[in-house]
Amino acid sequence: MSTTGAAADPLAALGSLPGVDESVESVRKSVDRVYGHRVMRRRSNAVTSEAALRGARGSAALSGADWALEEVRRRTDFSGDDEARVVGAALRLTAEAGQLLSIWRQSPLRVLARLHLVAAAAKGDEDEVGRPRQEGEPVDEPLIELPPPSAAEVSGRLEGLAELIIAGGSAPALVTAAVVHGELLALRPFTSHNGLVARAAERIVLVGSGLDPKSVCPAEVGHAELGRASYVAALDGYVSGTPEGMAAWIAHCGRSIELGARESTAVCEALQRGAA
C-alpha cells in the first residue's frame, strides 16, 4: 500500500464502497450494546479479561492451534509442542497489545517489530525475530497460500501503511483496522507468526480508535467462528484490490467484530447470573 499519488485520506475513500457504511453502523450498534450492559458498569475488568482470553484462543485457532477455551484457561505451560507454542504466542500478544497503544500512532513499525518479538520469543531464531524478512528468507504461514511479496515490496508497503497511520484521517475505525489486518496478512512481513501479529494489530486499532476502548469486542473470536475458509476467501478479496473485494474484506472484519461483541454480551449475561 503506497500513498504515492493517492488522495490525502485514501482510507476514507474506502468508507464509500458499497455496503461499508452499513457494516460500520452495524458494528457500532453491536459495540454499543455491550457497553450499555449493566455488568459493564461494575465488572468491566472481568469482561475485558475474558474477552482477551477468548480472543487469544480464536487467533490461535486460525493459526492452527484450535484448542477448547477451557484447555487454554487450564494450561500454564505453553512450551511443549507447536500448537502449545502458538497458543502461548497468542496469549502473549493479547497481553502486550494493550501496552503499545500510546506508541502505535507515532511509530507503528516499532509496534509491529515488538509484536513479532513477543510472538516469536520461543522460536529460537534470534536473527529473524523483530525485523521484516529479507530477500530469500522463507515465510512460515501455512494458512495463507498466496505467494508472498518480495522483501523490497514489503518494505515499501510497510512504510506506506505507517505513513497512513501516523497521518490519521477520517476513516471509520472498522476500515482502518481492516486495512491494517489485511495488509499485514497480504505482506507477511516476518518469517513467522504473521497472522497472530496481524490480528493483534487489528485489536490495537480498534481499541486505540475509541471504538472499543475497553477491548471487550474480540474480533479474533469472530474470525475464528466464521472459519478459516471464509477468512482466506475474504483475504483474497482484499488482495485483489477491487472495490468489491475490498468491501467484502471490510464486511468480513465487521462481522467478526459483531460476533466478538456477541460473545462478550453472553459473558456479561453469565456474570449477571453469577455463572461466570
PDB file of N, CA, C and O in Angstrom, residues 126-182:
ATOM      1  N   GLU A 126      16.938 -15.991  16.705  1.00  0.00           N
ATOM      2  CA  GLU A 126      17.021 -14.613  17.168  1.00  0.00           C
ATOM      3  C   GLU A 126      17.292 -13.624  16.041  1.00  0.00           C
ATOM      4  O   GLU A 126      16.836 -12.476  16.079  1.00  0.00           O
ATOM      5  N   ASP A 127      18.039 -14.044  15.020  1.00  0.00           N
ATOM      6  CA  ASP A 127      18.386 -13.112  13.956  1.00  0.00           C
ATOM      7  C   ASP A 127      17.200 -12.791  13.051  1.00  0.00           C
ATOM      8  O   ASP A 127      17.255 -11.840  12.272  1.00  0.00           O
ATOM      9  N   GLU A 128      16.102 -13.570  13.141  1.00  0.00           N
ATOM     10  CA  GLU A 128      14.927 -13.320  12.317  1.00  0.00           C
ATOM     11  C   GLU A 128      13.803 -12.638  13.088  1.00  0.00           C
ATOM     12  O   GLU A 128      12.786 -12.268  12.506  1.00  0.00           O
ATOM     13  N   VAL A 129      13.973 -12.482  14.386  1.00  0.00           N
ATOM     14  CA  VAL A 129      12.892 -12.009  15.240  1.00  0.00           C
ATOM     15  C   VAL A 129      12.890 -10.492  15.340  1.00  0.00           C
ATOM     16  O   VAL A 129      13.927  -9.864  15.525  1.00  0.00           O
ATOM     17  N   GLY A 130      11.680  -9.914  15.198  1.00  0.00           N
ATOM     18  CA  GLY A 130      11.525  -8.476  15.408  1.00  0.00           C
ATOM     19  C   GLY A 130      11.969  -7.610  14.253  1.00  0.00           C
ATOM     20  O   GLY A 130      12.126  -6.396  14.407  1.00  0.00           O
ATOM     21  N   ARG A 131      12.156  -8.194  13.079  1.00  0.00           N
ATOM     22  CA  ARG A 131      12.517  -7.400  11.891  1.00  0.00           C
ATOM     23  C   ARG A 131      11.824  -7.976  10.672  1.00  0.00           C
ATOM     24  O   ARG A 131      11.526  -9.173  10.610  1.00  0.00           O
ATOM     25  N   PRO A 132      11.558  -7.142   9.656  1.00  0.00           N
ATOM     26  CA  PRO A 132      10.975  -7.665   8.414  1.00  0.00           C
ATOM     27  C   PRO A 132      11.920  -8.666   7.762  1.00  0.00           C
ATOM     28  O   PRO A 132      13.148  -8.573   7.895  1.00  0.00           O
ATOM     29  N   ARG A 133      11.334  -9.624   7.079  1.00  0.00           N
ATOM     30  CA  ARG A 133      12.150 -10.657   6.426  1.00  0.00           C
ATOM     31  C   ARG A 133      12.991 -10.057   5.301  1.00  0.00           C
ATOM     32  O   ARG A 133      12.634  -9.038   4.691  1.00  0.00           O
ATOM     33  N   GLN A 134      14.098 -10.701   5.032  1.00  0.00           N
ATOM     34  CA  GLN A 134      14.998 -10.285   3.971  1.00  0.00           C
ATOM     35  C   GLN A 134      14.778 -11.138   2.729  1.00  0.00           C
ATOM     36  O   GLN A 134      14.140 -12.181   2.787  1.00  0.00           O
ATOM     37  N   GLU A 135      15.304 -10.665   1.619  1.00  0.00           N
ATOM     38  CA  GLU A 135      15.120 -11.378   0.358  1.00  0.00           C
ATOM     39  C   GLU A 135      15.641 -12.808   0.485  1.00  0.00           C
ATOM     40  O   GLU A 135      16.737 -13.045   0.984  1.00  0.00           O
ATOM     41  N   GLY A 136      14.807 -13.750   0.066  1.00  0.00           N
ATOM     42  CA  GLY A 136      15.195 -15.150   0.083  1.00  0.00           C
ATOM     43  C   GLY A 136      14.809 -15.899   1.336  1.00  0.00           C
ATOM     44  O   GLY A 136      14.872 -17.129   1.350  1.00  0.00           O
ATOM     45  N   GLU A 137      14.417 -15.189   2.379  1.00  0.00           N
ATOM     46  CA  GLU A 137      14.006 -15.870   3.608  1.00  0.00           C
ATOM     47  C   GLU A 137      12.598 -16.435   3.444  1.00  0.00           C
ATOM     48  O   GLU A 137      11.710 -15.762   2.928  1.00  0.00           O
ATOM     49  N   PRO A 138      12.374 -17.661   3.870  1.00  0.00           N
ATOM     50  CA  PRO A 138      11.054 -18.280   3.720  1.00  0.00           C
ATOM     51  C   PRO A 138      10.055 -17.695   4.714  1.00  0.00           C
ATOM     52  O   PRO A 138      10.429 -17.101   5.722  1.00  0.00           O
ATOM     53  N   VAL A 139       8.770 -17.880   4.415  1.00  0.00           N
ATOM     54  CA  VAL A 139       7.698 -17.416   5.285  1.00  0.00           C
ATOM     55  C   VAL A 139       6.929 -18.624   5.789  1.00  0.00           C
ATOM     56  O   VAL A 139       6.438 -19.432   4.996  1.00  0.00           O
ATOM     57  N   ASP A 140       6.831 -18.753   7.092  1.00  0.00           N
ATOM     58  CA  ASP A 140       6.087 -19.862   7.700  1.00  0.00           C
ATOM     59  C   ASP A 140       4.705 -19.338   8.102  1.00  0.00           C
ATOM     60  O   ASP A 140       4.518 -18.816   9.184  1.00  0.00           O
ATOM     61  N   GLU A 141       3.745 -19.436   7.197  1.00  0.00           N
ATOM     62  CA  GLU A 141       2.359 -19.012   7.460  1.00  0.00           C
ATOM     63  C   GLU A 141       1.442 -19.932   6.674  1.00  0.00           C
ATOM     64  O   GLU A 141       0.925 -19.572   5.605  1.00  0.00           O
ATOM     65  N   PRO A 142       1.234 -21.159   7.162  1.00  0.00           N
ATOM     66  CA  PRO A 142       0.557 -22.195   6.367  1.00  0.00           C
ATOM     67  C   PRO A 142      -0.871 -21.862   5.966  1.00  0.00           C
ATOM     68  O   PRO A 142      -1.355 -22.348   4.956  1.00  0.00           O
ATOM     69  N   LEU A 143      -1.566 -21.039   6.731  1.00  0.00           N
ATOM     70  CA  LEU A 143      -2.953 -20.731   6.401  1.00  0.00           C
ATOM     71  C   LEU A 143      -3.061 -19.920   5.118  1.00  0.00           C
ATOM     72  O   LEU A 143      -3.999 -20.093   4.337  1.00  0.00           O
ATOM     73  N   ILE A 144      -2.104 -19.026   4.875  1.00  0.00           N
ATOM     74  CA  ILE A 144      -2.145 -18.131   3.720  1.00  0.00           C
ATOM     75  C   ILE A 144      -1.252 -18.687   2.626  1.00  0.00           C
ATOM     76  O   ILE A 144      -0.027 -18.721   2.756  1.00  0.00           O
ATOM     77  N   GLU A 145      -1.866 -19.127   1.536  1.00  0.00           N
ATOM     78  CA  GLU A 145      -1.112 -19.779   0.465  1.00  0.00           C
ATOM     79  C   GLU A 145      -0.744 -18.826  -0.664  1.00  0.00           C
ATOM     80  O   GLU A 145      -0.075 -19.230  -1.614  1.00  0.00           O
ATOM     81  N   LEU A 146      -1.161 -17.579  -0.588  1.00  0.00           N
ATOM     82  CA  LEU A 146      -0.803 -16.620  -1.621  1.00  0.00           C
ATOM     83  C   LEU A 146       0.710 -16.438  -1.665  1.00  0.00           C
ATOM     84  O   LEU A 146       1.363 -16.443  -0.623  1.00  0.00           O
ATOM     85  N   PRO A 147       1.282 -16.277  -2.853  1.00  0.00           N
ATOM     86  CA  PRO A 147       2.732 -16.035  -2.923  1.00  0.00           C
ATOM     87  C   PRO A 147       3.094 -14.767  -2.161  1.00  0.00           C
ATOM     88  O   PRO A 147       2.460 -13.722  -2.348  1.00  0.00           O
ATOM     89  N   PRO A 148       4.075 -14.824  -1.269  1.00  0.00           N
ATOM     90  CA  PRO A 148       4.434 -13.620  -0.517  1.00  0.00           C
ATOM     91  C   PRO A 148       5.145 -12.604  -1.394  1.00  0.00           C
ATOM     92  O   PRO A 148       5.932 -12.980  -2.273  1.00  0.00           O
ATOM     93  N   PRO A 149       4.874 -11.329  -1.189  1.00  0.00           N
ATOM     94  CA  PRO A 149       5.584 -10.297  -1.949  1.00  0.00           C
ATOM     95  C   PRO A 149       7.081 -10.320  -1.643  1.00  0.00           C
ATOM     96  O   PRO A 149       7.514 -10.871  -0.622  1.00  0.00           O
ATOM     97  N   SER A 150       7.860  -9.704  -2.497  1.00  0.00           N
ATOM     98  CA  SER A 150       9.301  -9.633  -2.281  1.00  0.00           C
ATOM     99  C   SER A 150       9.598  -8.774  -1.058  1.00  0.00           C
ATOM    100  O   SER A 150       8.768  -7.960  -0.618  1.00  0.00           O
ATOM    101  N   ALA A 151      10.794  -8.927  -0.530  1.00  0.00           N
ATOM    102  CA  ALA A 151      11.198  -8.143   0.632  1.00  0.00           C
ATOM    103  C   ALA A 151      11.194  -6.642   0.308  1.00  0.00           C
ATOM    104  O   ALA A 151      10.838  -5.819   1.151  1.00  0.00           O
ATOM    105  N   ALA A 152      11.570  -6.296  -0.910  1.00  0.00           N
ATOM    106  CA  ALA A 152      11.579  -4.880  -1.301  1.00  0.00           C
ATOM    107  C   ALA A 152      10.160  -4.322  -1.319  1.00  0.00           C
ATOM    108  O   ALA A 152       9.912  -3.200  -0.861  1.00  0.00           O
ATOM    109  N   GLU A 153       9.207  -5.099  -1.846  1.00  0.00           N
ATOM    110  CA  GLU A 153       7.821  -4.646  -1.859  1.00  0.00           C
ATOM    111  C   GLU A 153       7.274  -4.542  -0.439  1.00  0.00           C
ATOM    112  O   GLU A 153       6.545  -3.596  -0.112  1.00  0.00           O
ATOM    113  N   VAL A 154       7.620  -5.495   0.396  1.00  0.00           N
ATOM    114  CA  VAL A 154       7.186  -5.455   1.791  1.00  0.00           C
ATOM    115  C   VAL A 154       7.654  -4.166   2.446  1.00  0.00           C
ATOM    116  O   VAL A 154       6.880  -3.473   3.124  1.00  0.00           O
ATOM    117  N   SER A 155       8.910  -3.828   2.258  1.00  0.00           N
ATOM    118  CA  SER A 155       9.466  -2.630   2.879  1.00  0.00           C
ATOM    119  C   SER A 155       8.721  -1.374   2.443  1.00  0.00           C
ATOM    120  O   SER A 155       8.342  -0.537   3.272  1.00  0.00           O
ATOM    121  N   GLY A 156       8.484  -1.250   1.143  1.00  0.00           N
ATOM    122  CA  GLY A 156       7.792  -0.069   0.635  1.00  0.00           C
ATOM    123  C   GLY A 156       6.360   0.027   1.123  1.00  0.00           C
ATOM    124  O   GLY A 156       5.898   1.107   1.509  1.00  0.00           O
ATOM    125  N   ARG A 157       5.662  -1.101   1.132  1.00  0.00           N
ATOM    126  CA  ARG A 157       4.254  -1.074   1.548  1.00  0.00           C
ATOM    127  C   ARG A 157       4.107  -0.883   3.051  1.00  0.00           C
ATOM    128  O   ARG A 157       3.156  -0.238   3.512  1.00  0.00           O
ATOM    129  N   LEU A 158       5.048  -1.405   3.823  1.00  0.00           N
ATOM    130  CA  LEU A 158       5.014  -1.145   5.261  1.00  0.00           C
ATOM    131  C   LEU A 158       5.210   0.337   5.551  1.00  0.00           C
ATOM    132  O   LEU A 158       4.540   0.904   6.422  1.00  0.00           O
ATOM    133  N   GLU A 159       6.129   0.945   4.837  1.00  0.00           N
ATOM    134  CA  GLU A 159       6.349   2.381   5.017  1.00  0.00           C
ATOM    135  C   GLU A 159       5.092   3.162   4.654  1.00  0.00           C
ATOM    136  O   GLU A 159       4.714   4.122   5.342  1.00  0.00           O
ATOM    137  N   GLY A 160       4.435   2.758   3.568  1.00  0.00           N
ATOM    138  CA  GLY A 160       3.208   3.435   3.163  1.00  0.00           C
ATOM    139  C   GLY A 160       2.106   3.272   4.193  1.00  0.00           C
ATOM    140  O   GLY A 160       1.375   4.222   4.512  1.00  0.00           O
ATOM    141  N   LEU A 161       1.978   2.071   4.743  1.00  0.00           N
ATOM    142  CA  LEU A 161       0.977   1.826   5.771  1.00  0.00           C
ATOM    143  C   LEU A 161       1.268   2.662   7.007  1.00  0.00           C
ATOM    144  O   LEU A 161       0.359   3.260   7.601  1.00  0.00           O
ATOM    145  N   ALA A 162       2.532   2.724   7.398  1.00  0.00           N
ATOM    146  CA  ALA A 162       2.912   3.517   8.564  1.00  0.00           C
ATOM    147  C   ALA A 162       2.588   4.991   8.358  1.00  0.00           C
ATOM    148  O   ALA A 162       2.103   5.673   9.276  1.00  0.00           O
ATOM    149  N   GLU A 163       2.831   5.489   7.155  1.00  0.00           N
ATOM    150  CA  GLU A 163       2.519   6.893   6.868  1.00  0.00           C
ATOM    151  C   GLU A 163       1.030   7.179   7.023  1.00  0.00           C
ATOM    152  O   GLU A 163       0.629   8.220   7.563  1.00  0.00           O
ATOM    153  N   LEU A 164       0.204   6.260   6.561  1.00  0.00           N
ATOM    154  CA  LEU A 164      -1.244   6.448   6.683  1.00  0.00           C
ATOM    155  C   LEU A 164      -1.680   6.469   8.150  1.00  0.00           C
ATOM    156  O   LEU A 164      -2.520   7.275   8.552  1.00  0.00           O
ATOM    157  N   ILE A 165      -1.115   5.589   8.941  1.00  0.00           N
ATOM    158  CA  ILE A 165      -1.486   5.521  10.356  1.00  0.00           C
ATOM    159  C   ILE A 165      -1.045   6.775  11.091  1.00  0.00           C
ATOM    160  O   ILE A 165      -1.799   7.367  11.876  1.00  0.00           O
ATOM    161  N   ILE A 166       0.174   7.215  10.832  1.00  0.00           N
ATOM    162  CA  ILE A 166       0.696   8.398  11.514  1.00  0.00           C
ATOM    163  C   ILE A 166      -0.079   9.648  11.099  1.00  0.00           C
ATOM    164  O   ILE A 166      -0.366  10.521  11.925  1.00  0.00           O
ATOM    165  N   ALA A 167      -0.435   9.722   9.830  1.00  0.00           N
ATOM    166  CA  ALA A 167      -1.186  10.888   9.342  1.00  0.00           C
ATOM    167  C   ALA A 167      -2.584  10.942   9.921  1.00  0.00           C
ATOM    168  O   ALA A 167      -3.169  12.019  10.074  1.00  0.00           O
ATOM    169  N   GLY A 168      -3.138   9.796  10.267  1.00  0.00           N
ATOM    170  CA  GLY A 168      -4.512   9.768  10.768  1.00  0.00           C
ATOM    171  C   GLY A 168      -5.489  10.052   9.634  1.00  0.00           C
ATOM    172  O   GLY A 168      -5.151   9.948   8.456  1.00  0.00           O
ATOM    173  N   GLY A 169      -6.683  10.418   9.984  1.00  0.00           N
ATOM    174  CA  GLY A 169      -7.682  10.695   8.956  1.00  0.00           C
ATOM    175  C   GLY A 169      -9.076  10.466   9.481  1.00  0.00           C
ATOM    176  O   GLY A 169      -9.285  10.232  10.676  1.00  0.00           O
ATOM    177  N   SER A 170     -10.021  10.506   8.566  1.00  0.00           N
ATOM    178  CA  SER A 170     -11.428  10.431   8.956  1.00  0.00           C
ATOM    179  C   SER A 170     -12.053   9.061   8.700  1.00  0.00           C
ATOM    180  O   SER A 170     -13.256   8.900   8.866  1.00  0.00           O
ATOM    181  N   ALA A 171     -11.260   8.094   8.293  1.00  0.00           N
ATOM    182  CA  ALA A 171     -11.816   6.771   8.017  1.00  0.00           C
ATOM    183  C   ALA A 171     -12.372   6.155   9.288  1.00  0.00           C
ATOM    184  O   ALA A 171     -11.794   6.301  10.370  1.00  0.00           O
ATOM    185  N   PRO A 172     -13.498   5.448   9.201  1.00  0.00           N
ATOM    186  CA  PRO A 172     -14.021   4.744  10.378  1.00  0.00           C
ATOM    187  C   PRO A 172     -13.014   3.739  10.912  1.00  0.00           C
ATOM    188  O   PRO A 172     -12.195   3.201  10.159  1.00  0.00           O
ATOM    189  N   ALA A 173     -13.085   3.479  12.207  1.00  0.00           N
ATOM    190  CA  ALA A 173     -12.152   2.539  12.834  1.00  0.00           C
ATOM    191  C   ALA A 173     -12.202   1.173  12.168  1.00  0.00           C
ATOM    192  O   ALA A 173     -11.165   0.517  11.996  1.00  0.00           O
ATOM    193  N   LEU A 174     -13.398   0.727  11.784  1.00  0.00           N
ATOM    194  CA  LEU A 174     -13.516  -0.571  11.128  1.00  0.00           C
ATOM    195  C   LEU A 174     -12.677  -0.613   9.858  1.00  0.00           C
ATOM    196  O   LEU A 174     -11.979  -1.600   9.601  1.00  0.00           O
ATOM    197  N   VAL A 175     -12.724   0.436   9.058  1.00  0.00           N
ATOM    198  CA  VAL A 175     -11.987   0.478   7.797  1.00  0.00           C
ATOM    199  C   VAL A 175     -10.477   0.436   8.061  1.00  0.00           C
ATOM    200  O   VAL A 175      -9.743  -0.345   7.444  1.00  0.00           O
ATOM    201  N   THR A 176     -10.017   1.266   8.983  1.00  0.00           N
ATOM    202  CA  THR A 176      -8.583   1.294   9.282  1.00  0.00           C
ATOM    203  C   THR A 176      -8.114  -0.041   9.823  1.00  0.00           C
ATOM    204  O   THR A 176      -7.069  -0.570   9.411  1.00  0.00           O
ATOM    205  N   ALA A 177      -8.880  -0.624  10.744  1.00  0.00           N
ATOM    206  CA  ALA A 177      -8.500  -1.915  11.320  1.00  0.00           C
ATOM    207  C   ALA A 177      -8.452  -3.004  10.254  1.00  0.00           C
ATOM    208  O   ALA A 177      -7.543  -3.841  10.239  1.00  0.00           O
ATOM    209  N   ALA A 178      -9.434  -2.994   9.357  1.00  0.00           N
ATOM    210  CA  ALA A 178      -9.473  -3.997   8.294  1.00  0.00           C
ATOM    211  C   ALA A 178      -8.287  -3.862   7.348  1.00  0.00           C
ATOM    212  O   ALA A 178      -7.704  -4.860   6.914  1.00  0.00           O
ATOM    213  N   VAL A 179      -7.918  -2.634   7.021  1.00  0.00           N
ATOM    214  CA  VAL A 179      -6.788  -2.415   6.119  1.00  0.00           C
ATOM    215  C   VAL A 179      -5.477  -2.839   6.782  1.00  0.00           C
ATOM    216  O   VAL A 179      -4.641  -3.504   6.164  1.00  0.00           O
ATOM    217  N   VAL A 180      -5.283  -2.467   8.032  1.00  0.00           N
ATOM    218  CA  VAL A 180      -4.071  -2.881   8.745  1.00  0.00           C
ATOM    219  C   VAL A 180      -3.979  -4.401   8.791  1.00  0.00           C
ATOM    220  O   VAL A 180      -2.928  -4.991   8.479  1.00  0.00           O
ATOM    221  N   HIS A 181      -5.062  -5.047   9.161  1.00  0.00           N
ATOM    222  CA  HIS A 181      -5.117  -6.501   9.247  1.00  0.00           C
ATOM    223  C   HIS A 181      -4.845  -7.132   7.872  1.00  0.00           C
ATOM    224  O   HIS A 181      -3.980  -8.015   7.726  1.00  0.00           O
ATOM    225  N   GLY A 182      -5.573  -6.671   6.858  1.00  0.00           N
ATOM    226  CA  GLY A 182      -5.426  -7.242   5.530  1.00  0.00           C
ATOM    227  C   GLY A 182      -4.057  -7.024   4.930  1.00  0.00           C
ATOM    228  O   GLY A 182      -3.487  -7.926   4.293  1.00  0.00           O
TER     229      GLY A 182
END
